[in-house]
Short mmCIF file of C-alpha atoms and ligand atoms in Angstrom, two decimals:
data_model
loop_
_atom_site.label_atom_id
_atom_site.label_comp_id
_atom_site.label_asym_id
_atom_site.label_seq_id
_atom_site.Cartn_x
_atom_site.Cartn_y
_atom_site.Cartn_z
CA MET P 1176 1.85 -61.79 -6.32
CA LEU P 1177 5.46 -60.75 -6.24
CA ALA P 1178 6.28 -57.10 -5.97
CA LYS P 1179 7.40 -55.58 -9.23
CA THR P 1180 11.06 -54.71 -9.42
CA LYS P 1181 12.72 -52.15 -11.64
CA GLY P 1182 13.92 -54.89 -13.96
CA ASP P 1183 10.29 -55.93 -14.63
CA GLU P 1184 9.61 -52.63 -16.30
CA LYS P 1185 12.27 -53.34 -18.91
CA THR P 1186 10.63 -56.64 -19.78
CA MET P 1187 7.14 -55.17 -19.71
CA PRO P 1188 5.30 -55.64 -23.03
CA ASP P 1189 4.94 -52.46 -25.10
CA THR P 1190 1.15 -52.39 -24.81
CA GLU P 1191 1.36 -52.38 -21.02
CA LYS P 1192 3.96 -49.60 -21.13
CA GLU P 1193 1.72 -47.54 -23.40
CA SER P 1194 -1.33 -47.90 -21.23
CA LYS P 1195 0.76 -46.92 -18.21
CA SER P 1196 2.04 -43.75 -19.84
CA LYS P 1197 -1.47 -42.94 -21.09
CA LYS P 1198 -2.75 -43.30 -17.55
CA SER P 1199 -0.14 -40.94 -16.16
CA GLN P 1200 -0.95 -38.47 -18.94
CA LYS P 1201 -4.59 -38.70 -18.02
CA THR P 1202 -3.95 -37.99 -14.32
CA LYS P 1203 -1.68 -35.12 -15.31
CA LYS P 1204 -4.42 -33.69 -17.51
CA SER P 1205 -7.05 -34.00 -14.82
CA GLU P 1206 -4.70 -32.33 -12.35
CA GLU P 1207 -4.24 -29.48 -14.79
CA LYS P 1208 -7.97 -29.27 -15.22
CA THR P 1209 -8.67 -28.90 -11.50
CA LYS P 1210 -5.96 -26.28 -11.30
CA GLU P 1211 -7.56 -24.44 -14.19
CA GLN P 1212 -10.94 -24.66 -12.49
CA GLU P 1213 -9.41 -23.29 -9.31
CA ASN P 1214 -8.01 -20.34 -11.22
CA LYS P 1215 -11.29 -19.71 -12.96
CA THR P 1216 -13.42 -19.39 -9.83
CA THR P 1217 -15.17 -16.04 -10.00
CA LEU P 1218 -17.43 -14.08 -7.70
CA SER P 1219 -20.56 -15.69 -9.15
CA ASP P 1220 -19.25 -19.14 -8.13
CA LEU P 1221 -19.37 -18.18 -4.46
CA PRO P 1222 -22.29 -19.62 -2.46
CA GLY P 1223 -25.35 -17.38 -2.41
CA VAL P 1224 -23.86 -14.85 -4.80
CA GLY P 1225 -26.20 -14.30 -7.73
CA PRO P 1226 -25.87 -11.88 -10.63
CA ALA P 1227 -27.56 -9.05 -8.69
CA THR P 1228 -25.14 -9.41 -5.79
CA VAL P 1229 -22.18 -9.59 -8.16
CA GLU P 1230 -23.35 -6.32 -9.67
CA LYS P 1231 -23.69 -4.68 -6.26
CA LEU P 1232 -20.24 -5.89 -5.30
CA ASN P 1233 -18.72 -4.74 -8.58
CA THR P 1234 -20.11 -1.24 -8.33
CA VAL P 1235 -18.22 -0.63 -5.10
CA GLY P 1236 -15.01 -2.23 -6.25
CA TYR P 1237 -15.31 -5.81 -5.04
CA ASP P 1238 -14.60 -7.29 -8.43
CA ASP P 1239 -12.32 -10.21 -7.69
CA LEU P 1240 -12.01 -12.96 -5.14
CA MET P 1241 -9.14 -11.31 -3.30
CA SER P 1242 -11.14 -8.17 -2.56
CA VAL P 1243 -13.92 -10.31 -1.05
CA ALA P 1244 -11.51 -12.61 0.76
CA VAL P 1245 -9.95 -9.71 2.65
CA ALA P 1246 -13.25 -7.91 3.34
CA THR P 1247 -15.05 -8.06 6.67
CA ALA P 1248 -18.57 -9.44 7.00
CA GLY P 1249 -19.75 -5.94 7.98
CA GLU P 1250 -18.46 -4.45 4.74
CA LEU P 1251 -20.25 -7.02 2.60
CA ILE P 1252 -23.47 -6.64 4.57
CA GLU P 1253 -23.35 -2.88 4.03
CA VAL P 1254 -22.88 -3.27 0.29
CA THR P 1255 -25.18 -6.16 -0.53
CA GLY P 1256 -27.68 -6.30 2.29
CA MET P 1257 -27.00 -10.03 2.75
CA SER P 1258 -27.31 -11.66 6.16
CA GLU P 1259 -24.34 -11.98 8.44
CA SER P 1260 -24.09 -15.74 8.11
CA ALA P 1261 -24.29 -15.47 4.31
CA ALA P 1262 -21.56 -12.84 4.28
CA LYS P 1263 -19.32 -15.03 6.42
CA LYS P 1264 -19.91 -17.99 4.09
CA VAL P 1265 -19.04 -15.93 1.02
CA ILE P 1266 -15.83 -14.66 2.59
CA ALA P 1267 -14.84 -18.15 3.72
CA ALA P 1268 -15.49 -19.55 0.23
CA ALA P 1269 -13.43 -16.80 -1.39
CA ARG P 1270 -10.60 -17.52 1.02
CA THR P 1271 -10.73 -21.27 0.32
CA SER P 1272 -10.69 -20.81 -3.42
CA LEU P 1273 -7.65 -18.58 -3.15
CA ASN P 1274 -5.85 -21.08 -0.97
CA MET P 1275 -5.20 -18.43 1.65
CA GLY P 1276 -3.65 -19.43 4.91
CA PHE P 1277 -0.20 -19.93 6.27
CA GLU P 1278 2.82 -19.35 4.12
CA SER P 1279 6.30 -20.51 4.95
CA GLY P 1280 8.95 -18.04 6.02
CA MET P 1281 10.75 -18.91 2.78
CA ASP P 1282 7.70 -17.86 0.71
CA LEU P 1283 7.63 -14.57 2.54
CA LEU P 1284 11.35 -14.05 2.06
CA ASN P 1285 10.83 -14.56 -1.68
CA GLN P 1286 7.93 -12.09 -1.63
CA ARG P 1287 10.20 -9.55 0.07
CA LYS P 1288 12.38 -9.70 -3.04
CA SER P 1289 9.66 -7.89 -4.98
CA VAL P 1290 9.77 -4.94 -2.55
CA ILE P 1291 10.92 -1.73 -4.23
CA LYS P 1292 12.77 0.84 -2.12
CA ILE P 1293 12.30 4.46 -3.08
CA PRO P 1294 15.41 6.50 -2.32
CA THR P 1295 15.12 9.89 -0.64
CA GLY P 1296 18.23 11.39 -2.20
CA SER P 1297 20.03 11.53 1.16
CA ASP P 1298 22.29 8.54 1.88
CA GLU P 1299 21.91 8.98 5.62
CA PHE P 1300 18.12 9.10 5.37
CA ASP P 1301 18.08 6.01 3.15
CA LYS P 1302 20.28 4.15 5.63
CA LEU P 1303 17.93 5.10 8.47
CA ILE P 1304 14.95 3.51 6.72
CA GLY P 1305 16.72 0.45 5.38
CA GLY P 1306 17.48 1.64 1.85
CA GLY P 1307 14.43 3.70 0.99
CA PHE P 1308 10.66 3.97 1.40
CA GLU P 1309 9.30 0.45 0.93
CA THR P 1310 6.50 -0.80 -1.27
CA GLY P 1311 4.06 -3.13 0.44
CA ALA P 1312 3.96 -0.87 3.48
CA ILE P 1313 2.56 2.37 4.86
CA THR P 1314 5.12 4.97 5.92
CA GLU P 1315 3.86 7.86 8.02
CA CYS P 1316 5.79 11.11 8.44
CA PHE P 1317 4.61 13.40 11.19
CA GLY P 1318 6.01 16.76 12.16
CA GLU P 1319 5.25 20.43 12.60
CA PHE P 1320 4.57 22.85 9.71
CA GLY P 1321 7.54 23.37 7.47
CA SER P 1322 9.32 20.25 8.67
CA GLY P 1323 9.47 18.90 5.11
CA LYS P 1324 6.61 16.37 4.86
CA THR P 1325 5.22 17.80 1.62
CA GLN P 1326 8.69 18.31 0.17
CA LEU P 1327 9.45 14.66 0.83
CA SER P 1328 6.30 13.58 -0.99
CA HIS P 1329 7.33 15.53 -4.11
CA ILE P 1330 10.85 14.09 -3.89
CA LEU P 1331 9.61 10.49 -3.53
CA ALA P 1332 7.30 10.92 -6.52
CA VAL P 1333 10.17 12.02 -8.76
CA ASN P 1334 12.63 9.44 -7.40
CA ILE P 1335 10.37 6.44 -8.01
CA ILE P 1336 9.80 7.57 -11.59
CA LYS P 1337 13.55 8.08 -12.04
CA ASN P 1338 14.26 4.50 -10.89
CA ASN P 1339 11.18 2.85 -12.43
CA PRO P 1340 10.15 4.86 -15.49
CA LYS P 1341 7.02 2.73 -15.93
CA SER P 1342 5.68 3.77 -12.52
CA THR P 1343 2.65 5.90 -11.92
CA VAL P 1344 2.25 7.91 -8.73
CA VAL P 1345 -1.08 8.79 -7.12
CA TYR P 1346 -1.12 12.01 -5.14
CA ILE P 1347 -4.14 12.70 -2.92
CA ASP P 1348 -3.79 16.36 -2.00
CA THR P 1349 -5.92 17.61 0.88
CA GLU P 1350 -4.27 20.97 1.53
CA ASN P 1351 -3.70 22.20 -2.02
CA THR P 1352 0.05 21.98 -1.59
CA PHE P 1353 0.95 19.87 -4.62
CA ARG P 1354 3.12 22.01 -6.88
CA PRO P 1355 3.83 20.89 -10.45
CA GLU P 1356 6.57 23.53 -10.66
CA ARG P 1357 8.39 21.85 -7.80
CA ILE P 1358 8.08 18.47 -9.56
CA SER P 1359 9.56 20.04 -12.71
CA GLU P 1360 12.49 21.45 -10.75
CA LEU P 1361 13.19 18.11 -9.06
CA ALA P 1362 12.81 16.23 -12.36
CA GLU P 1363 15.31 18.49 -14.13
CA ALA P 1364 17.78 17.93 -11.31
CA LYS P 1365 17.50 14.20 -12.08
CA ASP P 1366 17.92 14.69 -15.84
CA LEU P 1367 14.29 13.83 -16.49
CA LYS P 1368 11.90 15.67 -18.77
CA PRO P 1369 9.46 17.53 -16.48
CA GLU P 1370 6.48 16.77 -18.74
CA ASP P 1371 7.28 13.04 -18.73
CA VAL P 1372 7.31 13.01 -14.95
CA LEU P 1373 4.21 15.17 -14.53
CA LYS P 1374 2.27 12.90 -16.87
CA LYS P 1375 3.00 9.98 -14.57
CA ILE P 1376 1.63 11.67 -11.46
CA LYS P 1377 -2.14 11.48 -11.01
CA VAL P 1378 -3.18 14.23 -8.63
CA ALA P 1379 -6.60 14.51 -7.00
CA ARG P 1380 -7.64 17.24 -4.66
CA ALA P 1381 -9.70 15.89 -1.73
CA PHE P 1382 -12.22 18.41 -0.43
CA ASN P 1383 -13.29 16.59 2.72
CA SER P 1384 -12.60 13.37 4.57
CA ASP P 1385 -15.31 11.38 2.75
CA HIS P 1386 -13.92 12.53 -0.57
CA GLN P 1387 -10.42 11.59 0.57
CA MET P 1388 -11.56 8.09 1.51
CA LEU P 1389 -13.36 7.69 -1.80
CA LEU P 1390 -10.24 8.72 -3.72
CA ALA P 1391 -8.21 6.12 -1.85
CA GLU P 1392 -10.79 3.49 -2.82
CA LYS P 1393 -10.60 4.61 -6.46
CA VAL P 1394 -6.89 3.79 -6.68
CA GLU P 1395 -7.87 0.17 -7.19
CA ASP P 1396 -9.82 1.19 -10.31
CA LEU P 1397 -6.79 2.95 -11.75
CA ILE P 1398 -4.80 -0.25 -11.34
CA LYS P 1399 -7.45 -2.63 -12.66
CA LYS P 1400 -9.31 -0.63 -15.28
CA GLN P 1401 -6.56 1.63 -16.59
CA ASN P 1402 -3.83 -0.93 -16.10
CA LEU P 1403 -1.55 1.58 -14.42
CA ASN P 1404 1.56 0.38 -12.66
CA ILE P 1405 1.11 2.32 -9.44
CA ASN P 1406 4.05 2.03 -7.07
CA LEU P 1407 3.45 5.00 -4.82
CA VAL P 1408 0.31 6.49 -3.28
CA ILE P 1409 0.73 9.74 -1.37
CA VAL P 1410 -1.87 11.15 1.02
CA ASP P 1411 -0.78 14.66 2.04
CA SER P 1412 -2.10 15.26 4.58
CA LEU P 1413 -3.77 12.19 6.00
CA THR P 1414 -5.35 13.88 9.00
CA SER P 1415 -6.08 17.54 8.18
CA HIS P 1416 -9.69 17.00 7.06
CA PHE P 1417 -10.44 14.61 9.89
CA ARG P 1418 -9.01 17.07 12.35
CA ALA P 1419 -11.04 19.96 10.96
CA GLU P 1420 -14.33 18.10 10.61
CA PHE P 1421 -14.48 16.33 13.93
CA ILE P 1422 -14.06 18.91 16.62
CA GLY P 1423 -14.92 18.39 20.24
CA ARG P 1424 -14.55 15.36 22.44
CA GLY P 1425 -17.93 13.86 21.55
CA THR P 1426 -16.88 13.26 17.95
CA LEU P 1427 -13.59 11.56 18.67
CA ALA P 1428 -14.90 8.01 18.49
CA GLU P 1429 -16.53 8.61 15.11
CA ARG P 1430 -13.39 10.27 13.76
CA GLN P 1431 -11.20 7.40 14.85
CA GLN P 1432 -13.60 4.86 13.38
CA LYS P 1433 -13.46 6.58 9.99
CA LEU P 1434 -9.71 7.00 10.12
CA ASN P 1435 -9.41 3.34 10.98
CA ARG P 1436 -11.34 2.36 7.87
CA HIS P 1437 -9.27 4.71 5.74
CA MET P 1438 -6.03 3.25 7.10
CA ARG P 1439 -7.28 -0.28 6.52
CA ASP P 1440 -8.12 0.56 2.90
CA LEU P 1441 -4.64 1.99 2.43
CA ALA P 1442 -3.01 -1.01 4.11
CA LYS P 1443 -4.90 -3.42 1.86
CA LEU P 1444 -3.90 -1.40 -1.19
CA SER P 1445 -0.23 -1.44 -0.22
CA SER P 1446 -0.21 -5.13 0.47
CA ILE P 1447 -2.32 -6.48 -2.40
CA HIS P 1448 -0.67 -4.32 -5.07
CA ASN P 1449 2.82 -4.07 -3.57
CA LEU P 1450 2.81 -0.29 -3.53
CA CYS P 1451 4.29 2.24 -1.16
CA VAL P 1452 1.77 4.34 0.75
CA TYR P 1453 3.24 7.57 2.09
CA VAL P 1454 1.04 9.57 4.46
CA THR P 1455 1.82 12.82 6.21
CA ASN P 1456 0.47 13.75 9.59
CA GLN P 1457 0.48 16.87 11.70
CA VAL P 1458 1.37 17.17 15.35
CA MET P 1459 -0.32 18.86 18.26
CA SER P 1460 1.29 20.12 21.40
CA LYS P 1461 1.03 18.09 24.56
CA PRO P 1462 0.61 20.71 27.28
CA ASP P 1463 1.22 18.18 30.05
CA GLN P 1464 4.67 17.19 28.85
CA PHE P 1465 7.59 18.94 30.57
CA PHE P 1466 10.48 16.81 29.39
CA GLY P 1467 11.44 15.75 25.89
CA ASP P 1468 9.55 16.80 22.80
CA PRO P 1469 6.15 18.23 23.71
CA THR P 1470 4.50 17.23 20.43
CA LYS P 1471 2.32 14.30 19.53
CA ALA P 1472 1.04 12.98 16.18
CA ILE P 1473 -2.63 13.44 15.28
CA GLY P 1474 -4.73 10.35 14.76
CA GLY P 1475 -3.54 8.60 17.90
CA HIS P 1476 -3.10 4.87 18.10
CA ILE P 1477 -5.18 4.18 15.00
CA VAL P 1478 -2.72 5.86 12.65
CA ALA P 1479 0.30 4.79 14.67
CA HIS P 1480 -0.62 1.10 14.58
CA ALA P 1481 -1.68 1.05 10.97
CA SER P 1482 1.60 2.57 9.79
CA THR P 1483 4.42 0.12 9.12
CA PHE P 1484 7.15 2.74 9.40
CA ARG P 1485 6.81 5.97 11.38
CA LEU P 1486 9.10 8.95 10.96
CA TYR P 1487 9.18 12.12 12.99
CA LEU P 1488 10.47 15.15 11.09
CA ARG P 1489 11.61 18.32 12.80
CA LYS P 1490 13.62 21.41 12.07
CA GLY P 1491 17.31 21.17 13.00
CA LYS P 1492 20.19 23.61 13.26
CA LYS P 1493 21.10 26.02 10.44
CA GLY P 1494 18.02 25.28 8.36
CA SER P 1495 18.57 21.53 8.36
CA ARG P 1496 15.90 18.91 9.07
CA VAL P 1497 16.06 15.89 11.34
CA ALA P 1498 14.26 12.63 10.64
CA LYS P 1499 13.76 10.18 13.47
CA LEU P 1500 12.61 6.64 12.87
CA VAL P 1501 10.24 5.99 15.75
CA ASP P 1502 8.65 2.72 14.65
CA SER P 1503 9.62 -0.03 12.25
CA PRO P 1504 9.13 -3.80 12.14
CA ASN P 1505 12.76 -4.58 11.36
CA LEU P 1506 14.98 -1.53 11.82
CA PRO P 1507 16.50 0.03 14.92
CA GLU P 1508 15.33 3.45 16.07
CA GLY P 1509 17.63 6.22 15.02
CA GLU P 1510 17.85 9.65 13.50
CA CYS P 1511 19.70 11.59 10.84
CA GLY P 1512 19.97 15.12 9.57
CA PHE P 1513 19.63 16.47 6.02
CA PHE P 1514 18.98 19.64 4.05
CA ILE P 1515 16.06 20.35 1.73
CA THR P 1516 17.48 21.97 -1.40
CA GLY P 1517 16.10 22.98 -4.76
CA LYS P 1518 17.47 19.73 -6.21
CA GLY P 1519 16.04 17.52 -3.47
CA LEU P 1520 17.44 16.20 -0.21
CA LYS P 1521 21.13 16.53 0.63
CA ASP P 1522 23.22 14.99 3.40
CA LEU P 1523 24.54 17.34 6.07
P1 GTP U 860 2.88 21.55 6.72
O1 GTP U 860 2.23 20.93 5.53
O2 GTP U 860 2.60 22.99 6.84
O3 GTP U 860 2.59 20.83 7.99
O4 GTP U 860 4.47 21.46 6.51
P2 GTP U 860 5.34 20.41 5.73
O5 GTP U 860 6.02 19.55 6.73
O6 GTP U 860 4.59 19.79 4.66
O7 GTP U 860 6.46 21.35 5.13
P3 GTP U 860 6.99 21.41 3.65
O8 GTP U 860 7.37 20.10 3.14
O9 GTP U 860 6.05 22.21 2.85
O10 GTP U 860 8.35 22.16 3.91
C1 GTP U 860 8.47 23.50 3.68
C2 GTP U 860 9.91 23.85 3.83
O11 GTP U 860 10.69 23.22 2.80
C3 GTP U 860 10.06 25.32 3.64
O12 GTP U 860 10.08 25.91 4.90
C4 GTP U 860 11.37 25.44 2.93
O13 GTP U 860 12.38 25.59 3.90
C5 GTP U 860 11.60 24.11 2.27
N1 GTP U 860 11.35 24.22 0.83
C6 GTP U 860 10.19 24.18 0.21
N2 GTP U 860 10.33 24.30 -1.11
C7 GTP U 860 11.64 24.42 -1.32
C8 GTP U 860 12.43 24.59 -2.48
O14 GTP U 860 11.93 24.65 -3.60
N3 GTP U 860 13.74 24.69 -2.31
C9 GTP U 860 14.32 24.64 -1.10
N4 GTP U 860 15.62 24.75 -0.99
N5 GTP U 860 13.61 24.49 0.01
C10 GTP U 860 12.29 24.38 -0.09
MG1 MG U 861 2.65 19.98 3.92
#
């Protein structure tokens, strides 16, 4: 048979044309159907996951495929009591159904467009951190007492609400240093109604490290069940409870293990929901250091590696503060000075 040329189509009888277009409609429809099916995969469709397991998973917050896909086998075993091989199968199936894998650099560049940058109020500070505190990342500020870590958390909370009025902020307060009066003052300086801003900040006092970790896990519920548009999660301070509860060298491994889990939960939260996680951290003195700054952040490598951006705050001359960017995936190291004022941060 001769190959069909374009001209043949013109002379094709109507009935043949019709059946051809019907066929293409059919394939289109079936394509749509498989896509729909893909989208409709739920936890109960995963291999070996029955209603009882779904319930167990749901009660601890694994209520969609993404949460299972990014879990570790150990986490699922702990929750459901399933065997290791079953847990691995479930995770693999969740990952397949979500089509997880490599993305092109272009996809990632497009995703970066959804990043929100929360301004600090100081142009120099904003420049240092590439325009503001980023969503989709963890930013850690460490520094001695009075260096401005808590002030910065209040300022960021007001500034995100100023720029994105639909935002909600979560504030996990471990040291009882959240001050609504300070929020009111900062809000007024930005021409915002203090009550409007305060209503958009959900504060929870964490009484110990377990409680703190639980509160971080609960943020997901606020997003899913209460439909809140959370753009900023503050943990002030990240390390104080851990530092107080685990004293002595023998407990260090356990402390770091718990902190690691906490940081991973926060990292997941920031990445899945494109929100900014801001954590504060104290410093301890390094008695063996003779040159340079003899202070070191608490939490060691675990906190350092889990944080996307790391800032070191210290007191400067004449009541000013100095912020130093010590770690960032895309920005050069550098530092800048600023003042903390009643109205927020101010350039030198
Ligand atoms: P620790 O939590 O103790 O580790 O310290 P921190 O780094 O959280 O310090 P914080 O942010 O609480 O900074 C306190 C400093 O901010 C104070 O020493 C004041 O100089 C300044 N500050 C706090 N509140 C105000 C304010 O309302 N107006 C002005 N101008 N400065 C303030
Ligand atoms: Mg503080």
